[in-house]
Coordinates of C-alpha atoms and ligand atoms in Angstrom, one line a residue:
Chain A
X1 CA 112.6 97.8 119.1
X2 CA 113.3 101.4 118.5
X3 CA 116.6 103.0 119.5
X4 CA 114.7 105.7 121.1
X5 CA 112.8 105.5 124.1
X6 CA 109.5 107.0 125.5
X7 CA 111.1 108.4 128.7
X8 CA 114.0 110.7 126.1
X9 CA 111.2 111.8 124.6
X10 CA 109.2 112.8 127.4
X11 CA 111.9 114.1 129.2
X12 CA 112.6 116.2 125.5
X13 CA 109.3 117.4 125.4
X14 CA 109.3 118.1 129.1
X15 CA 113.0 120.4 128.8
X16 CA 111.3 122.2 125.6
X17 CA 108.1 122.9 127.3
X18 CA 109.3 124.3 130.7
X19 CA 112.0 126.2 129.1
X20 CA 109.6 128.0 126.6
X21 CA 110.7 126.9 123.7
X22 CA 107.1 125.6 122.7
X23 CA 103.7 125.8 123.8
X24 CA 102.9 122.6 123.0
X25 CA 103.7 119.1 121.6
X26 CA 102.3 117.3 118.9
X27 CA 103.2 113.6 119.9
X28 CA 101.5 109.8 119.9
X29 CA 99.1 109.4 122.1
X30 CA 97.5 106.5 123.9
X31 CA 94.6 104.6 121.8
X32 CA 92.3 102.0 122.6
X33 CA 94.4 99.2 121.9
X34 CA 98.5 99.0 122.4
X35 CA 98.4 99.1 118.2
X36 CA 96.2 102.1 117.9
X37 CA 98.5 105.1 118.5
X38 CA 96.8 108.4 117.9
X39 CA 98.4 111.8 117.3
X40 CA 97.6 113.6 120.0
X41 CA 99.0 117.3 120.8
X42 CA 100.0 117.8 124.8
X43 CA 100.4 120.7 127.2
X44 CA 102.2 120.3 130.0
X45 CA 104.6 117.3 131.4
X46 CA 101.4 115.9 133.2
X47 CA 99.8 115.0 130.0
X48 CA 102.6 113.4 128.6
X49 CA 103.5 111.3 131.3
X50 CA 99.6 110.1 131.0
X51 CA 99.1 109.9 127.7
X52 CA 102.4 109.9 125.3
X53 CA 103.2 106.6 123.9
X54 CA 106.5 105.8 121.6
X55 CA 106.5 102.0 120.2
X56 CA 106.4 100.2 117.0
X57 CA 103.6 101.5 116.2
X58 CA 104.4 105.1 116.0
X59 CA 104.2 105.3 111.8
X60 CA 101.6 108.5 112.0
X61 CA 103.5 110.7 109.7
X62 CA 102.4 114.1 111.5
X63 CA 103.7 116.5 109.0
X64 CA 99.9 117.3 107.4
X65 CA 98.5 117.8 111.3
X66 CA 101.1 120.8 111.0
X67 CA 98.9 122.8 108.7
X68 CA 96.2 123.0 110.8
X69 CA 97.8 122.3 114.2
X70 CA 100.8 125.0 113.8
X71 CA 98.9 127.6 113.0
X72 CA 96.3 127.6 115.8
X73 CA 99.1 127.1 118.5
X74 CA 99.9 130.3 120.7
X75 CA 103.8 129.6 120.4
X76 CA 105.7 126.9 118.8
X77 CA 104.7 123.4 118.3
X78 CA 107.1 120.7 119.3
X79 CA 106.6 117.8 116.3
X80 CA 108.6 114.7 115.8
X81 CA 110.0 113.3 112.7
X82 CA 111.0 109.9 111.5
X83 CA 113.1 110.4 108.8
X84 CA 110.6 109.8 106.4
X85 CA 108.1 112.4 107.8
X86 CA 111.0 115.0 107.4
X87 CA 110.4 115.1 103.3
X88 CA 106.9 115.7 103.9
X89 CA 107.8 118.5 105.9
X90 CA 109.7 119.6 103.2
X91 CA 107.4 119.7 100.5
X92 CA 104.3 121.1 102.7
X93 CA 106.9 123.6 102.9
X94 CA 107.6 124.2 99.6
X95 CA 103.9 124.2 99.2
X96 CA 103.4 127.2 102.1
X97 CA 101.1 125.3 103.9
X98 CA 102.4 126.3 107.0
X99 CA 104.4 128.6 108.6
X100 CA 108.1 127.3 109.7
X101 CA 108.8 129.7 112.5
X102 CA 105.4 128.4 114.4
X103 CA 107.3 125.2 114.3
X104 CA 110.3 123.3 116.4
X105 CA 110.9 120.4 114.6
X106 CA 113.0 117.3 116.2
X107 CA 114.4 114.5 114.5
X108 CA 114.5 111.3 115.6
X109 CA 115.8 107.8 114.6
X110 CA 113.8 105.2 113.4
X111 CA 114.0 101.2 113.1
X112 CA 110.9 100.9 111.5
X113 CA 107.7 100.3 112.0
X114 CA 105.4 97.0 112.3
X115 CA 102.2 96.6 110.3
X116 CA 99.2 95.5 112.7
X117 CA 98.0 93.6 110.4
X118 CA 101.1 91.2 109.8
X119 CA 100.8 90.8 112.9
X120 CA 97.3 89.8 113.6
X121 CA 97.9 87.5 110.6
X122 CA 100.5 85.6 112.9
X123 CA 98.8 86.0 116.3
X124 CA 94.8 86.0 115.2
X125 CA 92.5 88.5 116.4
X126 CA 91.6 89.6 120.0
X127 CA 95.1 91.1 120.3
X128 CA 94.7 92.3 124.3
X129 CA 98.8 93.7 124.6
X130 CA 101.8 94.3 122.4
X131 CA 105.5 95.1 124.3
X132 CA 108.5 95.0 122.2
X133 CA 111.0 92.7 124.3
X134 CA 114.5 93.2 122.1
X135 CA 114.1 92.0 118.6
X136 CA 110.7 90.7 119.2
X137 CA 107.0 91.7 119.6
X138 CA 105.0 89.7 122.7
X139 CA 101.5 89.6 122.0
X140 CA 98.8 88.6 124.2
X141 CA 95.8 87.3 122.7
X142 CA 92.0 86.9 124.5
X143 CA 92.1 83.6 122.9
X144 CA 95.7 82.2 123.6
X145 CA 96.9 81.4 126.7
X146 CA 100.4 81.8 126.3
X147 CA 101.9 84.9 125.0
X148 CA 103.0 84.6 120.8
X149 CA 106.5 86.2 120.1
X150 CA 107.2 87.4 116.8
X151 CA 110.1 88.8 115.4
X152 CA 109.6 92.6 114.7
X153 CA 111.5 92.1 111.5
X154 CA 109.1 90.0 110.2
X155 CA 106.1 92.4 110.7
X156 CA 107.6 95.4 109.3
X157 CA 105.2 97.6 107.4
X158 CA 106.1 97.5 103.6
X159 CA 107.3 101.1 103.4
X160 CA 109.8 100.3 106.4
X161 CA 111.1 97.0 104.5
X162 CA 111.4 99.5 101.9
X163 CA 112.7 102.6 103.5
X164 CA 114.5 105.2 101.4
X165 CA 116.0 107.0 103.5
X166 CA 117.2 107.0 107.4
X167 CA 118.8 110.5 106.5
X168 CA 116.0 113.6 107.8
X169 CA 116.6 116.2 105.4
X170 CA 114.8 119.0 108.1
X171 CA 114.9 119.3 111.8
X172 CA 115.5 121.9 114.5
X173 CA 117.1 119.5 116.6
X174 CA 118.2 115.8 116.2
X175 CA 118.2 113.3 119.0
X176 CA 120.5 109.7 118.2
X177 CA 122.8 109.7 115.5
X178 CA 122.3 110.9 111.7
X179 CA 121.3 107.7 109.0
X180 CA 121.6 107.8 105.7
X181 CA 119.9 107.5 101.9
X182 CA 119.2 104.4 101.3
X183 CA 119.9 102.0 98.4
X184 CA 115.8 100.4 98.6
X185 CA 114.2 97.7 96.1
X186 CA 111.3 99.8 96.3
X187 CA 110.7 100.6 92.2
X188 CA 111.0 96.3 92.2
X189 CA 107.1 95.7 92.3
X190 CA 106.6 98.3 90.1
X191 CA 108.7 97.0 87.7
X192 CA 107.5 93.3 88.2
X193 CA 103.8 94.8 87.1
X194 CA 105.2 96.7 83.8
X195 CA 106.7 93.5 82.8
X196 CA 103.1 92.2 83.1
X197 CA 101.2 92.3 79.8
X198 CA 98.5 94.5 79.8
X199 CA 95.3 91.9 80.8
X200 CA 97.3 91.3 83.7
X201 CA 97.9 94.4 85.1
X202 CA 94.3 95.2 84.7
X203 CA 93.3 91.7 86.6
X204 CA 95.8 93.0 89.0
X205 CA 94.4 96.1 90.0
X206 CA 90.6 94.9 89.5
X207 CA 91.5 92.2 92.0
X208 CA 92.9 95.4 94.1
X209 CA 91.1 98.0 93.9
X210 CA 87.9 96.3 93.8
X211 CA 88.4 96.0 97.5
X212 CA 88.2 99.8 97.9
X213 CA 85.3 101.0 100.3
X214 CA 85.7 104.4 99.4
X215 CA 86.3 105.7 103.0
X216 CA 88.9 108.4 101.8
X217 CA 91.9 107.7 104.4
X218 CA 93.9 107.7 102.3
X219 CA 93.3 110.9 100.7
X220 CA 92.7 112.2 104.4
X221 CA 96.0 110.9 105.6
X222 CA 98.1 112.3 102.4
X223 CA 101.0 114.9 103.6
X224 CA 100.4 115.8 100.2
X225 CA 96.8 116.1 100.3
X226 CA 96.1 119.8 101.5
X227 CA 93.8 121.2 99.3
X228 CA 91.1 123.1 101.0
X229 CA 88.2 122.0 98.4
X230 CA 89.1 118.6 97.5
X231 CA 87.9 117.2 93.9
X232 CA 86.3 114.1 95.7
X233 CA 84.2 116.3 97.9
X234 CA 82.5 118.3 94.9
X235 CA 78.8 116.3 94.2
X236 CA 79.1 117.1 90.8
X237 CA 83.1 116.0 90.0
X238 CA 81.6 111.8 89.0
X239 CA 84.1 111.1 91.6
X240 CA 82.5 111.7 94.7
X241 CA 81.3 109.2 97.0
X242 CA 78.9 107.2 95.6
X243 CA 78.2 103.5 95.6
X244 CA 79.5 101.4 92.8
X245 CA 77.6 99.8 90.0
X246 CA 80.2 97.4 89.7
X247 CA 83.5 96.1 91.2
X248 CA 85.8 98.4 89.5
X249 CA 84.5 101.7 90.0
X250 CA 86.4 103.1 91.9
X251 CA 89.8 103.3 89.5
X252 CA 89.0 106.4 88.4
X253 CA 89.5 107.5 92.0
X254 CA 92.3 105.9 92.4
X255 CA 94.1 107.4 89.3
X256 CA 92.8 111.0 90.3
X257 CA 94.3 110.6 93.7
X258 CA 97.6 109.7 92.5
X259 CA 97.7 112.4 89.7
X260 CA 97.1 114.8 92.4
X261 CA 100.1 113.9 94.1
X262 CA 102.2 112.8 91.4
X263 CA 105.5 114.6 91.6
X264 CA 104.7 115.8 95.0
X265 CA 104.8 112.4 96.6
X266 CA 107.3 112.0 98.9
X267 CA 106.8 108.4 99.0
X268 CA 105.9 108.8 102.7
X269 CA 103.4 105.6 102.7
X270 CA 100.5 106.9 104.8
X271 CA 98.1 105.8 102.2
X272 CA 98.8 102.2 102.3
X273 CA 99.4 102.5 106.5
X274 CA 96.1 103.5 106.4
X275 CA 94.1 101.9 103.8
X276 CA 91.8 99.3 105.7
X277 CA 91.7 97.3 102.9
X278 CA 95.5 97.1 102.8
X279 CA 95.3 97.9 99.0
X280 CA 98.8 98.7 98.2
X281 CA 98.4 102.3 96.8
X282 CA 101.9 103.2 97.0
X283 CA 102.6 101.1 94.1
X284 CA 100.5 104.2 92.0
X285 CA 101.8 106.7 93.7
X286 CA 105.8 104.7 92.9
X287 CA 104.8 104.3 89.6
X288 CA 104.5 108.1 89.0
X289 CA 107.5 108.3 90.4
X290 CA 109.8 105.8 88.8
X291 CA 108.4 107.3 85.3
X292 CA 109.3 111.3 86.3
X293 CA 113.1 109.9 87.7
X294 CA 113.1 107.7 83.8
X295 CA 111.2 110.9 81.5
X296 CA 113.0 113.7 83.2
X297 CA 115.7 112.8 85.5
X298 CA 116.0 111.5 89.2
X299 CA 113.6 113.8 91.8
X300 CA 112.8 113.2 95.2
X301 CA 110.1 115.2 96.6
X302 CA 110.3 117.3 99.9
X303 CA 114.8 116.6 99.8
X304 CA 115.0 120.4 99.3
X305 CA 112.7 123.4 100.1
X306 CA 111.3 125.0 97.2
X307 CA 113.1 122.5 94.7
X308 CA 110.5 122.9 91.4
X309 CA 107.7 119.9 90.9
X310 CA 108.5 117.6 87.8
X311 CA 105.2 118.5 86.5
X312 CA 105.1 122.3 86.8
X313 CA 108.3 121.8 84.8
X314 CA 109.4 121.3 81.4
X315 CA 112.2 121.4 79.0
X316 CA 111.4 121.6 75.1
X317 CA 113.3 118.6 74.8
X318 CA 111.0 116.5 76.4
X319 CA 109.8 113.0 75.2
X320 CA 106.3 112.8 73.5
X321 CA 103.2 111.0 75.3
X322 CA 103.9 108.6 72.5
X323 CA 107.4 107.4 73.3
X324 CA 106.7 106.6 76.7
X325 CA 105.7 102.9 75.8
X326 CA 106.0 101.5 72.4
X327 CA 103.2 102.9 70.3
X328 CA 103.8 101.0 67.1
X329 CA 103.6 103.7 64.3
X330 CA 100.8 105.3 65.5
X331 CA 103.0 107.7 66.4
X332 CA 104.2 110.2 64.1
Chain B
X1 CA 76.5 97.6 52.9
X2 CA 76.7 97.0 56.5
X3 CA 74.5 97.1 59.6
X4 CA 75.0 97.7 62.9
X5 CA 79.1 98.7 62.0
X6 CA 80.2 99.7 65.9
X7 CA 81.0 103.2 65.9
X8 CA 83.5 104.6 68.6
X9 CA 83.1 107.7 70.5
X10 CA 85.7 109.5 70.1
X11 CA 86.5 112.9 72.4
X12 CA 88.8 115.4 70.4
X13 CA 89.9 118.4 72.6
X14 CA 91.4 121.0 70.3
X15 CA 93.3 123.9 71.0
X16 CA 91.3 126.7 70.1
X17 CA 94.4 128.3 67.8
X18 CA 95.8 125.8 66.1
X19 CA 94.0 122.4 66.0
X20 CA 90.2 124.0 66.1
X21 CA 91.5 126.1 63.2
X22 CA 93.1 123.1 61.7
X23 CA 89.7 121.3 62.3
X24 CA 88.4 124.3 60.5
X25 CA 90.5 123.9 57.3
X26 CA 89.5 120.5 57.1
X27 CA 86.3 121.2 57.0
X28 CA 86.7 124.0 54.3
X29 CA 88.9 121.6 52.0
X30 CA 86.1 118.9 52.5
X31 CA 88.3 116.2 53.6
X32 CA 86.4 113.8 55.8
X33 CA 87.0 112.5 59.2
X34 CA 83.9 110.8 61.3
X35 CA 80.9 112.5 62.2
X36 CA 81.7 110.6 65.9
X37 CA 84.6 113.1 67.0
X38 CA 83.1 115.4 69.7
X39 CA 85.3 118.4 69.3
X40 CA 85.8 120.3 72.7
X41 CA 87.3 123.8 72.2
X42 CA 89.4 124.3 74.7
X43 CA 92.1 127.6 74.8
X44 CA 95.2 125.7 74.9
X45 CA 96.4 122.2 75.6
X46 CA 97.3 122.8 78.8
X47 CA 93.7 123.5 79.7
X48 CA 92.9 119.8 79.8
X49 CA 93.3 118.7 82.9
X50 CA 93.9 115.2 83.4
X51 CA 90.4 114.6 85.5
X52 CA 88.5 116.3 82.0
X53 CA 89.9 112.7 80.2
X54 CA 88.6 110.3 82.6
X55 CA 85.3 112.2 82.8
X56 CA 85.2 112.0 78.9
X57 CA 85.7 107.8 79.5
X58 CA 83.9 107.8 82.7
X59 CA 80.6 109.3 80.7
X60 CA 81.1 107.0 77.8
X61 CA 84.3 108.0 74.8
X62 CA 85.6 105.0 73.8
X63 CA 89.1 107.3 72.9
X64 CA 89.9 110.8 74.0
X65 CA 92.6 112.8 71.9
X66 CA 94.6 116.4 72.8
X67 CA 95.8 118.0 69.9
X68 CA 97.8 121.4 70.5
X69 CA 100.0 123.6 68.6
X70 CA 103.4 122.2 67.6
X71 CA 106.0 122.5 70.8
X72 CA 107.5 126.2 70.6
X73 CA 104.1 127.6 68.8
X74 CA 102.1 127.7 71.5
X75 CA 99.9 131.1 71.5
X76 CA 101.0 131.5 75.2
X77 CA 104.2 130.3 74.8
X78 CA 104.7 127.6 77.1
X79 CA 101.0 125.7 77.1
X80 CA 101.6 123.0 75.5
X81 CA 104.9 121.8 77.1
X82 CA 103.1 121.1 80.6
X83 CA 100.8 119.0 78.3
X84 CA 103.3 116.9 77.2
X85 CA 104.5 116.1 80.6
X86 CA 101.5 115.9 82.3
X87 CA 99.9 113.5 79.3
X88 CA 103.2 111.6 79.2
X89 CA 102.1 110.7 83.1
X90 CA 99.1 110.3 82.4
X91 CA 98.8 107.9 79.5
X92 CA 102.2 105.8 81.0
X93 CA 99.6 105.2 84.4
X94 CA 96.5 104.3 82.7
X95 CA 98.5 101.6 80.6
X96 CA 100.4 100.7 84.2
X97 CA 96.3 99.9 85.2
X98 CA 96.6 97.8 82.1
X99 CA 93.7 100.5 80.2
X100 CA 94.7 100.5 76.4
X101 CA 97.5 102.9 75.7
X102 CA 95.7 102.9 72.1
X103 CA 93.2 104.7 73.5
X104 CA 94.8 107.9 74.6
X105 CA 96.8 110.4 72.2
X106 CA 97.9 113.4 72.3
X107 CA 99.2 115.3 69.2
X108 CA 100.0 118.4 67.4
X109 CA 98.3 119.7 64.5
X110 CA 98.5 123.3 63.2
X111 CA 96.3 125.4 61.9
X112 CA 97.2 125.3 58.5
X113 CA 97.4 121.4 59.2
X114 CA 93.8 120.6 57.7
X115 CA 94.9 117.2 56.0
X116 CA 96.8 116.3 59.1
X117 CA 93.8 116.8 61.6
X118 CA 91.5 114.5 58.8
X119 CA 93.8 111.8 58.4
X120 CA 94.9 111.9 62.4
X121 CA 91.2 111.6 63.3
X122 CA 90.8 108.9 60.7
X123 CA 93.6 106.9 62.5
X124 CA 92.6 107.4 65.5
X125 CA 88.9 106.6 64.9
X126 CA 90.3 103.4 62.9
X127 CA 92.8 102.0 66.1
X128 CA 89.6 102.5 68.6
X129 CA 87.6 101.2 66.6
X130 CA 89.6 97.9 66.5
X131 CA 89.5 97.7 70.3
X132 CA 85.8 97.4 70.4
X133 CA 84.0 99.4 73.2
X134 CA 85.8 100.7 75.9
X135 CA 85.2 98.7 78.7
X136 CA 88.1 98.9 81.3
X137 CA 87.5 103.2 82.2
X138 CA 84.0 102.6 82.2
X139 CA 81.3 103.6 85.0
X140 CA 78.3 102.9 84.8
X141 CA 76.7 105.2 86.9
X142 CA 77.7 107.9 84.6
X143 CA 77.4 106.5 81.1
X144 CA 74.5 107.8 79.7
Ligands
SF4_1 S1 92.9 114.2 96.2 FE1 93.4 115.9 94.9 S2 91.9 117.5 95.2 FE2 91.8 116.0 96.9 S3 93.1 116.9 98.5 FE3 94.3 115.4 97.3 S4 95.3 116.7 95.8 FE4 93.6 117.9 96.6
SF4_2 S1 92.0 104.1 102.3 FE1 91.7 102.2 101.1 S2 89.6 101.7 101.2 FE2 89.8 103.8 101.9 S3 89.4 105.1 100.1 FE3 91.6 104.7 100.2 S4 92.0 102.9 99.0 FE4 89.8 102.9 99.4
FES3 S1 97.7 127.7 72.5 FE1 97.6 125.9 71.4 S2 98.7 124.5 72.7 FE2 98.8 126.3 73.9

C-alpha cells in the first residue's frame, strides 16, 4: 500500500494546474486491466479525475517521456518521481536531453512496487481486479470464486526488494517525508554469478537470454536510452532485428545494450519491469556497475547533475584489461 | 607434417602510429607471426569501439586483439586511456557471460616494438588456438 494516495495527487495536480504553474501533467493513466497503468499526460482536473490512477503498479519511470514530452508542452510539465526515477532525471540531465525550466518536477514517496507477474504466479491468470486493502493485494480472478489476498511484500518487483535509494536526489517540490540511501543486497546475484566458473555462467545466460524475443522494450523503455539513431535500428549494424539461427543469438544484443548504458545506468530497472520474458537484464547492466565502483571507485549515476561518466573518464593509473580477472601470465 | 592443423582467426586492430608501425618492423626484421592475423588499421586505440569486437566475433575471429601506444604516448595524447577503461569493461562482461577471457586482449606495442608485436601475436595465436573454435560469440547468420 503506498503512503500516498490518488486523491493528494489529484488534488496536487489540480492546485498546480489552476494556479498556472503547468500546462499539463504527465501522470499514470487508466489501462485495460487494474495492472496495466499507462503514462498518460492530462489537461485539466476533469481528465484526471477520469483517467489518473496511483496504485502498486505505478513503477513507469517517466523520466525518458520528458525528452519528448517537455519540450512539445506550451508551459511546464507537472511529472512525478519515485525516488528512483529522480537519478534518471538526473543524468538525462547531465546528458541535455531536455530542458529543466520546461519542467516541475514533484517528489513523491514510494513503498514499492508489485511485479504482475509474481502475482499472477500466485493468483493464475484471468486476473479481472486488483485493490490494495493495507498490507495486502485482493485479486479477483474470472476463474475463482472467492477473492485471493496476497501480501504485497511478497510480490514486490525485484528492483523494489532491492531499492537503493528512498532519498530523490531532484525535485521542485516534495510531497510525504524525505527517505534515505539505502544499504541494498543488490551487487549479491552478481556476485553469486562471478563465483560461478565460466561454463556456468555461459549456461546461465543461454538458458536466459535464449528467451529473448527481440521486441526491444527494453531498449525503448531505457531512461538511458535516448539516442536519436539507435545502433539496433541501422539494417546494416548485424544487430538489428533479425530472426535467430540459433538459441543464443541474441547476446550480442544484449551486451551492446548494456555497453551503451554502462556508466550511465542509474540502475533504475525499467528493463527488467518491462521485459516480457522477465529476463533479468539488470543483472548486465549491475555487473557494469559493480566493476566501475571496484576499477575506479564508487559512482552512482544521475546523484549529481553533470557529475563526469566513468567511462568518458580516466586516470593514467588505471588497471590494465588484463588485471581485471586473473590472466595467468598472459599478461605482461 | 600435419593435416588439417585448426587455424584461428585472429582480428588484430593496430593503432596506426605505434603498433601498425611496430607491425611494420616486424615485418622488415623478418620475424614471423601467422599469416591468420587480419590487421585492421585503425588511427588510435580509442577508435575501436566496443560494437567493432563483437562484429569481428559475430562474422567469424576466433580472438580479437587492441594494440595501442604505451599509456602517456599516445599521438593524441589521451586515446588510449579511454581504451583501457572501456576494454577493461568490456573484456570483465564478456567473461561475466562466461565467453573466454582468453580470447580478448588488449596491449601496447610501440613502434619500434617489432619483436614484441611477433612474439605477442605468436602468443596470442598459440592461447586461441588451444581453445579450439570460437563457439560461444558466434552468429550464424553472419559468419561467412
Ligand atoms: S541501445 Fe545504444 S544506440 Fe540504442 S538507444 Fe540505447 S544507447 Fe543508443
Ligand atoms: S524486453 Fe526482453 S524480450 Fe524484449 S528485447 Fe529486451 S530482453 Fe528481449
Ligand atoms: S595514437 Fe596510438 S593509441 Fe592513440
Amino acid at each position: 500500500m503506498q503512503k500516498i494516495t490518488r486523491e493528494q495527487l489529484i488534488a496536487k495536480a489540480s492546485e498546480l494546474l489552476s494556479n498556472g504553474t503547468v500546462s499539463q501533467v504527465l501522470g499514470w493513466g487508466k489501462g485495460e486491466f487494474d495492472y496495466d497503468v499507462t503514462p498518460t499526460l492530462f489537461s485539466s482536473a476533469e481528465e484526471l479525475e477520469n483517467g489518473f490512477v496511483f496504485n502498486d503498479f505505478c513503477g513507469a519511470n517517466f523520466s525518458k517521456y520528458l525528452v519528448s514530452k517537455a519540450a512539445k508542452a506550451d508551459g511546464k510539465l507537472l511529472v512525478f518521481l519515485k525516488p528512483c526515477d529522480t537519478y534518471s532525471f538526473n543524468q538525462l540531465l547531465t546528458e541535455h536531453r531536455f530542458d529543466r525550466e520546461k519542467v516541475y518536477a514533484v517528489g513523491i514517496p514510494c513503498e514499492g512496487m508489485a511485479d504482475i507477474s509474481k502475482v499472477k504466479a500466485i493468483s493464475g491468470d484471468g486476473i479481472a481486479s486488483i485493490n490494495a486493502d493495507g498490507d495486502n493485494l485482493v485479486v479477483t480472478t474470472l476463474y475463482e470464486d472467492a477473492p485471493i489476498t496476497i501480501a504485497t511484500k511478497d510480490v514486490l518487483a525485484e528492483r523494489c526488494i532491492n531499492c537503493k535509494s528512498k532519498k530523490h536526489v531532484a525535485y521542485d517540490e516534495l510531497m510525504g517525508e524525505e527517505g534515505e540511501v539505502l544499504a541494498s543486497n543488490r551487487f549479491d546475484e552478481v556476485a553469486r554469478l562471478e563465483a560461478m566458473t565460466a561454463d556456468e555462467r555461459f549456461a546461465f545466460w543461454q538458458n536466459e537470454l535464449s528467451r529473448c524475443i527481440r521486441c526491444n522494450a527494453c531498449r525503448d523503455a531505457c531512461p538511458a536510452c535516448t539516442c536519436e539513431k539507435c545502433v539496433f535500428d541501422n539494417p546494416n549494424s548485424g544487430v538489428e532485428n533479425k530472426s535467430p539461427a540459433n538459441e543464443f543469438e541474441e547476446k550480442l544484443f544484449h551486451i551492446i545494450r548494456a555497453y551503451h548504458v554502462a556508466g550511465r545506468c542509474t540502475d533504475c530497472g525499467e528493463c527488467s519491469r518491462v521485459c516480457p520474458q522477465n529476463i533479468p537484464l539488470h543483472l548486465l547492466n549491475r555487473k557494469f556497475i559493480k566493476d566501475i565502483n571496484e576499477f575506479y571507485g564508487e559512482y552512482q549515476a544521475g546523484e549529481e547533475v553533470d557529475s563526469r561518466a566513468p567511462l568518458v573518464n580516466y586516470t593514467t593509473e588505471d588497471l590494465e584489461p588484463g588485471e581485471v580477472f586473473d590472466r595467468g601470465d598472459n599478461n605482461a | 607434417m600435419q593435416v588439417n592443423e585448426y587455424k584461428p582467426l585472429i582480428v588484430a586492430f593496430c593503432c596506426n602510429w605505434c603498433s601498425y608501425a611496430g607491425a611494420d618492423l616486424a615485418g622488415n626484421n623478418r620475424l614471423a607471426y601467422p599469416a591468420d592475423v587480419k590487421i585492421i588499421r585503425v588511427p588510435c586505440s580509442c577508435r575501436v569501439n566496443p560494437t567493432f569486437i563483437l562484429r569481428a566475433f559475430q562474422r567469424g575471429a576466433d580472438g580479437v586483439i587492441i594494440c595501442g601506444c604505451h599509456p602517456g604516448d599516445c599521438h593524441y595524447t589521451s586515446g588510449n586511456y579511454y581504451t583501457r577503461r572501456r576494454m577493461a569493461a568490456l573484456f570483465s562482461m564478456l567473461d561475466f557471460l562466461g565467453i573466454e577471457k582468453e580470447r580478448t586482449r588488449l596491449e601496447w606495442v610501440s613502434a619500434a616494438e617489432g619483436a614484441k608485436f611477433a612474439a605477442t601475436m605468436n602468443d596470442f595465436v598459440q592461447t586461441v588456438a588451444s581453445l579450439g573454435e570460437n563457439k560461444r560469440l558466434e552468429d550464424l547468420r553472419c559468419k561467412k
